[in-house]
Coordinates of C-alpha atoms in Angstrom, one line a residue:
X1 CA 0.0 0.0 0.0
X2 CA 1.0 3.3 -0.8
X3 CA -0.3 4.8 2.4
X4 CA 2.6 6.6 4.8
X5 CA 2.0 8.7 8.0
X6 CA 4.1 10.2 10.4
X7 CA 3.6 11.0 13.7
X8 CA 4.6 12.6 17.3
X9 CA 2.5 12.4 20.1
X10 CA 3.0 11.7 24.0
X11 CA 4.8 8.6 24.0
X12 CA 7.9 10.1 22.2
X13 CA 7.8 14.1 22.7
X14 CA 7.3 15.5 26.2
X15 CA 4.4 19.0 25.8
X16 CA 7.8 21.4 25.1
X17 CA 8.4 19.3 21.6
X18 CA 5.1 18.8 20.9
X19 CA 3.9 22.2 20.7
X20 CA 6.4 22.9 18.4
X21 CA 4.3 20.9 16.0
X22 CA 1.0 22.0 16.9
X23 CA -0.8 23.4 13.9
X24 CA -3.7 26.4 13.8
X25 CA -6.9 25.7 11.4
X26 CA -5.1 28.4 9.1
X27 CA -1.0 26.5 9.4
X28 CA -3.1 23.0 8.2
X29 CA -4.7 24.4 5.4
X30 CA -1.6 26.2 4.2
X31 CA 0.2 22.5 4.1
X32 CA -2.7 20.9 2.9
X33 CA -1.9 23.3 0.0
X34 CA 1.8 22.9 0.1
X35 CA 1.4 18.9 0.0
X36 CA 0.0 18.9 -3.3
X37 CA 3.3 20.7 -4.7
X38 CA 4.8 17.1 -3.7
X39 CA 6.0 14.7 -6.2
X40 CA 4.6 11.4 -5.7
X41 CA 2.0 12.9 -3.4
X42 CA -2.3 12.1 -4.3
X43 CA -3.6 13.0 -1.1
X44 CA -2.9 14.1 2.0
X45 CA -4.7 14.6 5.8
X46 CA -3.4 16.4 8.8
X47 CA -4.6 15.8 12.0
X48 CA -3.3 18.4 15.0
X49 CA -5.0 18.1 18.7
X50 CA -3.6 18.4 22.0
X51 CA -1.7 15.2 22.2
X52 CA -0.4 14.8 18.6
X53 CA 0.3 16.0 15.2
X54 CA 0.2 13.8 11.9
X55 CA 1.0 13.9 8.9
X56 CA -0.9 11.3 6.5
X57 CA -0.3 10.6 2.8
X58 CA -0.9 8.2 -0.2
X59 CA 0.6 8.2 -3.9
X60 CA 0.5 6.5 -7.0
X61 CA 3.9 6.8 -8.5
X62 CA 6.9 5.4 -7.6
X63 CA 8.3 8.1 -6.3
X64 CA 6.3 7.8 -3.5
X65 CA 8.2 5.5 -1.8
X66 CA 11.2 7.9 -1.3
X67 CA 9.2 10.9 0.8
X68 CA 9.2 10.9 4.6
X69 CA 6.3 12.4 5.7
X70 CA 8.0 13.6 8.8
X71 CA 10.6 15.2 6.8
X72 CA 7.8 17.1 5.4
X73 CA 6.1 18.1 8.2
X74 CA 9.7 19.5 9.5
X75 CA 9.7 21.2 6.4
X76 CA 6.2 22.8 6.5
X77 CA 7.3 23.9 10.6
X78 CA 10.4 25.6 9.2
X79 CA 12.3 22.9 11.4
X80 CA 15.0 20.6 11.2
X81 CA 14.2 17.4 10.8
X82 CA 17.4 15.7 12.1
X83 CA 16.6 17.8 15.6
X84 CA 13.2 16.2 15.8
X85 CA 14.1 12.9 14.1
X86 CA 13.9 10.9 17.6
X87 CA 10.5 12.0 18.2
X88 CA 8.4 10.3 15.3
X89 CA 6.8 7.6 15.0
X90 CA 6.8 6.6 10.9
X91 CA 3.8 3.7 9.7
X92 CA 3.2 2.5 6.5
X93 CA 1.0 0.3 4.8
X94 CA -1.3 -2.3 6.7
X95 CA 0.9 -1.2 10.1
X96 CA -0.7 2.3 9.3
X97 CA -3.9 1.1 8.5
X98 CA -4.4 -0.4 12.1
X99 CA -3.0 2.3 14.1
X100 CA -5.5 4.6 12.3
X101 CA -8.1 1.8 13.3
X102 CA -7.1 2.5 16.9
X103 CA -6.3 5.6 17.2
X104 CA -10.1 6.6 15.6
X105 CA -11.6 4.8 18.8
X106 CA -9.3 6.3 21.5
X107 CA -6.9 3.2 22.0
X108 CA -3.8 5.3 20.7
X109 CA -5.2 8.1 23.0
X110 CA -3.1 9.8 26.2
X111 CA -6.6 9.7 27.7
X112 CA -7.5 5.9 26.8
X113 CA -10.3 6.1 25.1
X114 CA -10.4 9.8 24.3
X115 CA -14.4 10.4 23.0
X116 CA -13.1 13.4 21.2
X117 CA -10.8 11.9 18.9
X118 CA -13.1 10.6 16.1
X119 CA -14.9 14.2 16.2
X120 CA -11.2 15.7 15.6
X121 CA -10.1 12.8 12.8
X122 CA -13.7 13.7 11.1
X123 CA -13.1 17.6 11.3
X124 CA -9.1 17.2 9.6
X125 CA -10.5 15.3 7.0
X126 CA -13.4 17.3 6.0
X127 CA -10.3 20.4 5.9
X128 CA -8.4 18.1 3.5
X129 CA -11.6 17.5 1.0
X130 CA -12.2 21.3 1.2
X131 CA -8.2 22.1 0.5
X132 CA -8.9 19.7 -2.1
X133 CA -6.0 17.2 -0.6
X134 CA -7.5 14.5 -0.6
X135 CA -7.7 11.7 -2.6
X136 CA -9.5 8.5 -2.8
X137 CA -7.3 6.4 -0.7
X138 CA -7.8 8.7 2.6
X139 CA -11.3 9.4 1.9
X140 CA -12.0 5.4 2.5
X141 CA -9.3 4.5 4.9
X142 CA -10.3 7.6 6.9
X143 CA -14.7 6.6 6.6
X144 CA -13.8 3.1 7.3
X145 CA -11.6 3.7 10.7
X146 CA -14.3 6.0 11.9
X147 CA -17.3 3.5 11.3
X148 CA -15.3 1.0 12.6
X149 CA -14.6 3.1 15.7
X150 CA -18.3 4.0 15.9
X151 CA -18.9 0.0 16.1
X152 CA -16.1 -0.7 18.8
X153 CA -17.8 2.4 20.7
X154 CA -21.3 1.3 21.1
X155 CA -20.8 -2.4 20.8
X156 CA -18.2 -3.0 23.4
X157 CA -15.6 -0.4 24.3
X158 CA -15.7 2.3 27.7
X159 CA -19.4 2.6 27.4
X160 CA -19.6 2.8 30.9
X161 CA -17.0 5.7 31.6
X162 CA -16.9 9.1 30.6
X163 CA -12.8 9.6 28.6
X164 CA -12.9 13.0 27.7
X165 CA -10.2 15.3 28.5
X166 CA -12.8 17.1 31.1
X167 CA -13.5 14.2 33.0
X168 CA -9.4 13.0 32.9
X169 CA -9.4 16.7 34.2
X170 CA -11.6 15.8 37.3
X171 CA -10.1 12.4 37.6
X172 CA -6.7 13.6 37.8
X173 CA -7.8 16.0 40.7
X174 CA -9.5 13.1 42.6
X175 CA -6.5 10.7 42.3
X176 CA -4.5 13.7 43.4
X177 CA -6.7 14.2 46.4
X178 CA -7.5 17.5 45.4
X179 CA -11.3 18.3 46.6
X180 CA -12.9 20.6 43.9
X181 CA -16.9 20.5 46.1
X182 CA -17.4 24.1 47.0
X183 CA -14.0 25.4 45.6
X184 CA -13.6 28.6 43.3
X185 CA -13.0 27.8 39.6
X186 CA -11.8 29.7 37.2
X187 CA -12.0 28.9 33.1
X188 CA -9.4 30.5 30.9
X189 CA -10.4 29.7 27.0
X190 CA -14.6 29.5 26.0
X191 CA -14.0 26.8 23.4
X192 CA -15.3 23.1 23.2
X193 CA -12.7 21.7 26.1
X194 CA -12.9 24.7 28.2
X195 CA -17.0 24.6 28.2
X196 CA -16.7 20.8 28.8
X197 CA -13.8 21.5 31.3
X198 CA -16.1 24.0 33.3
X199 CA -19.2 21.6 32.7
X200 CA -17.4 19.0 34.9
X201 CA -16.1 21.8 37.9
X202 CA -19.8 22.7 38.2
X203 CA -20.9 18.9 38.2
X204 CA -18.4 18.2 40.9
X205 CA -19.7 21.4 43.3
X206 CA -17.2 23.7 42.4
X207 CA -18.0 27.3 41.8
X208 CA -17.3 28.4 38.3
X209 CA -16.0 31.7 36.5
X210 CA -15.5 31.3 33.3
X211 CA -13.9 34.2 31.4
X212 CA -14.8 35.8 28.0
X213 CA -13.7 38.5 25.7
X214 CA -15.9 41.4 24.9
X215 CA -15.9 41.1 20.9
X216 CA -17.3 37.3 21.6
X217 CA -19.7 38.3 24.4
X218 CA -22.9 37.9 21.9
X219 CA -21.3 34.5 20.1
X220 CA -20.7 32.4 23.2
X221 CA -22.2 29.7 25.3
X222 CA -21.8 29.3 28.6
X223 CA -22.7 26.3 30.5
X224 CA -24.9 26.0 33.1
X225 CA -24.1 27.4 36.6
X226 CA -21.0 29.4 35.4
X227 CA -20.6 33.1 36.0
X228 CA -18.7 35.0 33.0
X229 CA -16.1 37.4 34.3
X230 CA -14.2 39.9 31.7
X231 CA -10.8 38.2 30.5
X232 CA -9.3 41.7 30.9
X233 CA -9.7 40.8 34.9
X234 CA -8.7 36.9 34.8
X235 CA -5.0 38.3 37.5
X236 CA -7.1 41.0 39.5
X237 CA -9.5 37.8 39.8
X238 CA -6.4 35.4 40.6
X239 CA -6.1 35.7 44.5
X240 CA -9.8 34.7 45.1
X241 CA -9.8 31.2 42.9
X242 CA -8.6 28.1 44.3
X243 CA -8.4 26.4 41.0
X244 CA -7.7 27.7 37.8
X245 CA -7.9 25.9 34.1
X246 CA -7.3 27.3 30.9
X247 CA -7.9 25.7 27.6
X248 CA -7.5 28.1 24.9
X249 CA -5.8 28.0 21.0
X250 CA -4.0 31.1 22.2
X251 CA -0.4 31.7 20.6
X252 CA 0.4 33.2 23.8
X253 CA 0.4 32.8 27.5
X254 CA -2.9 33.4 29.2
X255 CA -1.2 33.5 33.0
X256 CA 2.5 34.4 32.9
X257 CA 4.5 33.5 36.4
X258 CA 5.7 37.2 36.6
X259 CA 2.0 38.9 37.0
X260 CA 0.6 35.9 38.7
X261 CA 2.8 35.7 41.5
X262 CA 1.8 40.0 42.0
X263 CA -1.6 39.0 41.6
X264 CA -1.8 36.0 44.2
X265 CA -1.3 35.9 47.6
X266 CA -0.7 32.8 50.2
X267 CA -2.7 29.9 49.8
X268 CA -3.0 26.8 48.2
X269 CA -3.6 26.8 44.5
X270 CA -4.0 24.3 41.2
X271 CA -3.7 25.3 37.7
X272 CA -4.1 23.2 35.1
X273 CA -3.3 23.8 31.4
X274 CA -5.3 21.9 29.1
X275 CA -3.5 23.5 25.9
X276 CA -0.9 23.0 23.4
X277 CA 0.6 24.9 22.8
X278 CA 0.6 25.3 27.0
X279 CA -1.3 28.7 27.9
X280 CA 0.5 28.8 31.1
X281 CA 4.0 29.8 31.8
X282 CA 5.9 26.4 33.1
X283 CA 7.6 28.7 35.4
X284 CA 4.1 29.2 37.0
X285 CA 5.1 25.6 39.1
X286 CA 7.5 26.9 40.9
X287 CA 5.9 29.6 42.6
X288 CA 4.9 28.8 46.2
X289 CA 1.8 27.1 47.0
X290 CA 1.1 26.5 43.2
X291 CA 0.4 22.8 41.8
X292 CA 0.4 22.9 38.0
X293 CA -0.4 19.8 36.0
X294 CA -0.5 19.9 31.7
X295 CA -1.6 17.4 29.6
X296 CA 1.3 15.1 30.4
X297 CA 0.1 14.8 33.8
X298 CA -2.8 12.6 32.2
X299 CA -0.5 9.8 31.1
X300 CA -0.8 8.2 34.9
X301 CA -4.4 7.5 34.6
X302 CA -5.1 4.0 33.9
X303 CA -8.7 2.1 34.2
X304 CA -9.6 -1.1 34.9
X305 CA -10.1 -3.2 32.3
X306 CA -8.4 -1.6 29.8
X307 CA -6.3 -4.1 28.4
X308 CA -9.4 -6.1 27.8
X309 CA -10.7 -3.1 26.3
X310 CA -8.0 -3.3 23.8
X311 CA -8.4 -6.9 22.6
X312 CA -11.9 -6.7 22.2
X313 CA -11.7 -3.4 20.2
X314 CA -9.0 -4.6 18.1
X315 CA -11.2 -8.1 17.4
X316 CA -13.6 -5.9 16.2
X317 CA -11.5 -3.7 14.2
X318 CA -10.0 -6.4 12.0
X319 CA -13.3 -6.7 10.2
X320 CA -13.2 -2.9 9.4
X321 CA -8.8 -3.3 8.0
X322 CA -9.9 -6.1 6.0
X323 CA -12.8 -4.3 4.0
X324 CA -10.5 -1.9 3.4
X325 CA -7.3 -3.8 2.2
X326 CA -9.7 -5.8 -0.2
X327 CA -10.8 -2.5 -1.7
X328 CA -7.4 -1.3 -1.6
X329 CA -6.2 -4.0 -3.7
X330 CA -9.4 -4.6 -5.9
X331 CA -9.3 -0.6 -6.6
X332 CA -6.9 -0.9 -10.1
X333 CA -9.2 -3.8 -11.2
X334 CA -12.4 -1.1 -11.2
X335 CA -11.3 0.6 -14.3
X336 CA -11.1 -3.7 -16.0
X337 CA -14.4 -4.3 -14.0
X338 CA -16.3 -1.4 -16.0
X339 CA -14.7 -2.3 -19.3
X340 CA -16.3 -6.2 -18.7
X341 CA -19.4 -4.9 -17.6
X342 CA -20.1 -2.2 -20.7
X343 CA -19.0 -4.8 -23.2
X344 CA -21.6 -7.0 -22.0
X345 CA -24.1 -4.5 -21.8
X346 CA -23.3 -4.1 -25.6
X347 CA -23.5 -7.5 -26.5
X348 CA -27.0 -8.3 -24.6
X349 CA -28.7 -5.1 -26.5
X350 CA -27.1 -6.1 -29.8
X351 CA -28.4 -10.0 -29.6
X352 CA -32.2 -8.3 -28.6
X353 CA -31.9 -5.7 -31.0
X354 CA -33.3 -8.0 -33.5
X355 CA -36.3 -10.0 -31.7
X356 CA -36.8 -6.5 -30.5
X357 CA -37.8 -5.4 -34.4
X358 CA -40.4 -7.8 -34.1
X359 CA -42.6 -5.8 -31.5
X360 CA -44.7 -2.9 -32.5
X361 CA -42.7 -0.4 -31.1
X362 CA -41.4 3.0 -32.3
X363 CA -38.3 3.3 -33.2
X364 CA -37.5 5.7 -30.2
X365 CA -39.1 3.7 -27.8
X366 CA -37.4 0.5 -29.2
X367 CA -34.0 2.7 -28.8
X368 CA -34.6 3.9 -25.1
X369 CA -35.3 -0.1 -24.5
X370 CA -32.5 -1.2 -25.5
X371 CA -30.6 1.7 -23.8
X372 CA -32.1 0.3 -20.5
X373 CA -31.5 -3.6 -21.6
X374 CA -27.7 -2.6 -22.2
X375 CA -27.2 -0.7 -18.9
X376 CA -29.1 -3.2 -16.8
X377 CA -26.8 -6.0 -18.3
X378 CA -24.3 -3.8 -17.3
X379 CA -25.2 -3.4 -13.8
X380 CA -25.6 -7.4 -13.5
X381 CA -22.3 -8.5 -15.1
X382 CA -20.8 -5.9 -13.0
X383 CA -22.4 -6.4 -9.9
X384 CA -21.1 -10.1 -10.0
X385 CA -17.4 -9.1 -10.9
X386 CA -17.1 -7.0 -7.0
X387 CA -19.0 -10.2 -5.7
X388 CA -15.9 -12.0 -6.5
X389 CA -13.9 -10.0 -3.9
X390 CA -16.1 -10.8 -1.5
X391 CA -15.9 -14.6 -2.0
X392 CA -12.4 -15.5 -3.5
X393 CA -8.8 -15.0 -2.0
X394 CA -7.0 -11.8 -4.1
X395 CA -5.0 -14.8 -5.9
X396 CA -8.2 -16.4 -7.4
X397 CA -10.2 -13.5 -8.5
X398 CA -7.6 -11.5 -10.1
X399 CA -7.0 -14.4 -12.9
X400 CA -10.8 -14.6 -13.5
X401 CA -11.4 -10.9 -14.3
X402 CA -8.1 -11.2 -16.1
X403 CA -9.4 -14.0 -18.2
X404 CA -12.9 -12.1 -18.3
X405 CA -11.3 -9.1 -19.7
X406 CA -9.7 -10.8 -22.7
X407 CA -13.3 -12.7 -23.5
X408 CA -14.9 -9.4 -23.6
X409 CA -12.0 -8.0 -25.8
X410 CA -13.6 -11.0 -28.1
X411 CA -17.2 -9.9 -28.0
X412 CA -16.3 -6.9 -30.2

């Protein structure tokens, strides 16, 4: 398979790498663009969340075979790829097709079982179609990983616990022995993870500000049982909050160490940065009486049962590699498939044509007849050709459309 990807996530890259390589809606779509300036290149998808960039891509031509898509994405960064080398994880083929199985259901996930994730693989795919990036290949690998993870998901897999980042948010606190019940919260960021974020603080009894700009003020939704304070005031509001999250796409700190520690007096405090890049300042940690936990901190969280999980998922999951390795490999046969079918469609109208004089019909109706006898043949002959996919081992049914090809040659 002509299929490559290249990745770095958490397993590899600590949160200091890994925002290096976090991409803005507007830095995909500019490489989206740039990927189809590459030789050997068909299609391309970029996937950038919190935990991971990627860089996926399929080709036709041999040159394929000699691109690194991690060499590219260094490229598109403006970085170095022999710095960063260390840090990716390169699949190709059928070992790519599986981890995109996975990772589409939350198994490749910091968070096990992340909900999020197919939602996010959906959303950088629809960019690629619009950027016009993608070809064929993605567009089925990508629909069948997320129907398969849609099975795995209601069938069998972590229907029982919540695995958004939110709730690893909340879980953390608890394993941490961190009470948030009747604690002041503050929400940097009004986006989908800081609204889910501040969802979860009110659910577990905390008191929650959550901040917003002016210019969104009309455009925003703010859940239940939060109060919205002016992000102009999130350091005069510092000193009165016992918790503090902030989950924003920012290009910039949201709470530097400097004004915090002018801001805040004695007391202990938690702070949690659910961004990449991070929105607060590392050196945040070291001020006194401040815990500060990032999205690396997640990687302790294990559940019970996950291992289990994992089989099962991945049981399931083979169903969902093998449709799409048999399309894969029965794609270049479509064009031979086609040419079977219409020559059959030909031949069945022309052996009618004459018992279909014989009727008193006009000769435009006889015409639109045996328009509709030649394309129904068509559909039949055709029809039975994908069947043998379905039925017969790659190594039987290539000879017989091979050898079906060549008789239809003869029927003209």
């Amino acid at each position: 398979m002509k299929i490559k990807m290249a990745g770095i996530d958490y397993r590899k890259a600590p949160v200091q790498v890994r925002e290096q390589f976090s991409m803005t809606a507007s830095m995909v779509e500019r490489a989206l663009k740039e990927s189809r300036k590459a030789e050997g290149v068909t299609g391309c998808v970029i996937i950038s969340t919190c935990n991971r960039t990627e860089y996926w891509i399929s080709g036709e031509a041999d040159s394929f075979y000699g691109l690194n898509p991690a060499a590219l994405l260094c490229r598109e960064k403006e970085l170095d790829y022999s710095d960063y080398a260390s840090y990716f994880t390169v699949r190709e083929g059928k070992e790519a097709v599986h981890y995109l199985m996975e990772l589409c259901c939350g198994l490749q996930s910091q968070i096990f079982g992340d909900d999020q994730i197919i939602s996010q693989v959906k959303r950088a795919v629809d960019v690629a179609r619009e950027q016009e990036a993608l070809d064929s290949v993605l567009e089925i690998l990508f629909r069948t990983a997320v129907t398969g993870a849609k099975k795995v998901k209601t069938k069998v897999l972590l229907t029982n616990v919540d695995r958004s980042v939110a709730a690893a948010m909340t879980a953390l606190l608890r394993k941490e022995g961190i009470s948030i019940k009747g604690k002041n919260c503050m929400v940097i960021g009004n986006g989908e993870i800081g609204r889910l974020a501040a969802s979860e603080l009110v659910k577990a009894g905390g008191f929650v500000s959550m901040t917003l700009r002016q210019y969104k003020t009309r455009e925003a939704i703010i859940p239940a049982g939060c109060r919205v304070i002016d992000y102009n005031d999130r350091y005069e509001k510092l000193s009165h909050m016992d918790i503090v999250v902030s989950a924003t796409v920012s290009p910039h700190y949201t709470l530097t160490a400097e004004r915090a520690a002018e801001c805040l007096s004695d007391g202990e405090r938690v702070f949690i940065d659910l961004a990449i890049p991070r929105d607060l300042e590392p050196e945040l940690g070291k001020l006194s009486g401040i815990r500060l936990f990032d999205m690396d901190s997640f990687s302790q969280l294990k559940y019970e049962g996950d291992l289990k999980q994992i089989a099962v998922a991945d049981e399931i999951l083979k169903k969902y590699e093998l449709e799409f390795e048999q399309w894969y490999e029965f794609r270049e046969y479509v064009p031979v498939v086609k040419e079977i079918a219409r020559a059959a469609g030909e031949d069945t109208a022309a052996r009618l044509r004459k018992e279909l004089k014989s009727y008193s019909l006009e000769r435009e109706e006889r015409e639109e007849l045996e328009k509709a006898i030649e394309k129904a043949a068509a559909k039949v002959v055709a029809k039975l050709c994908y069947g043998l996919r379905e039925d017969m081992e790659p190594q039987s049914w290539k000879p017989c459309l091979d050898g079906l090809k060549r008789s239809s040659d003869n029927l003209e």
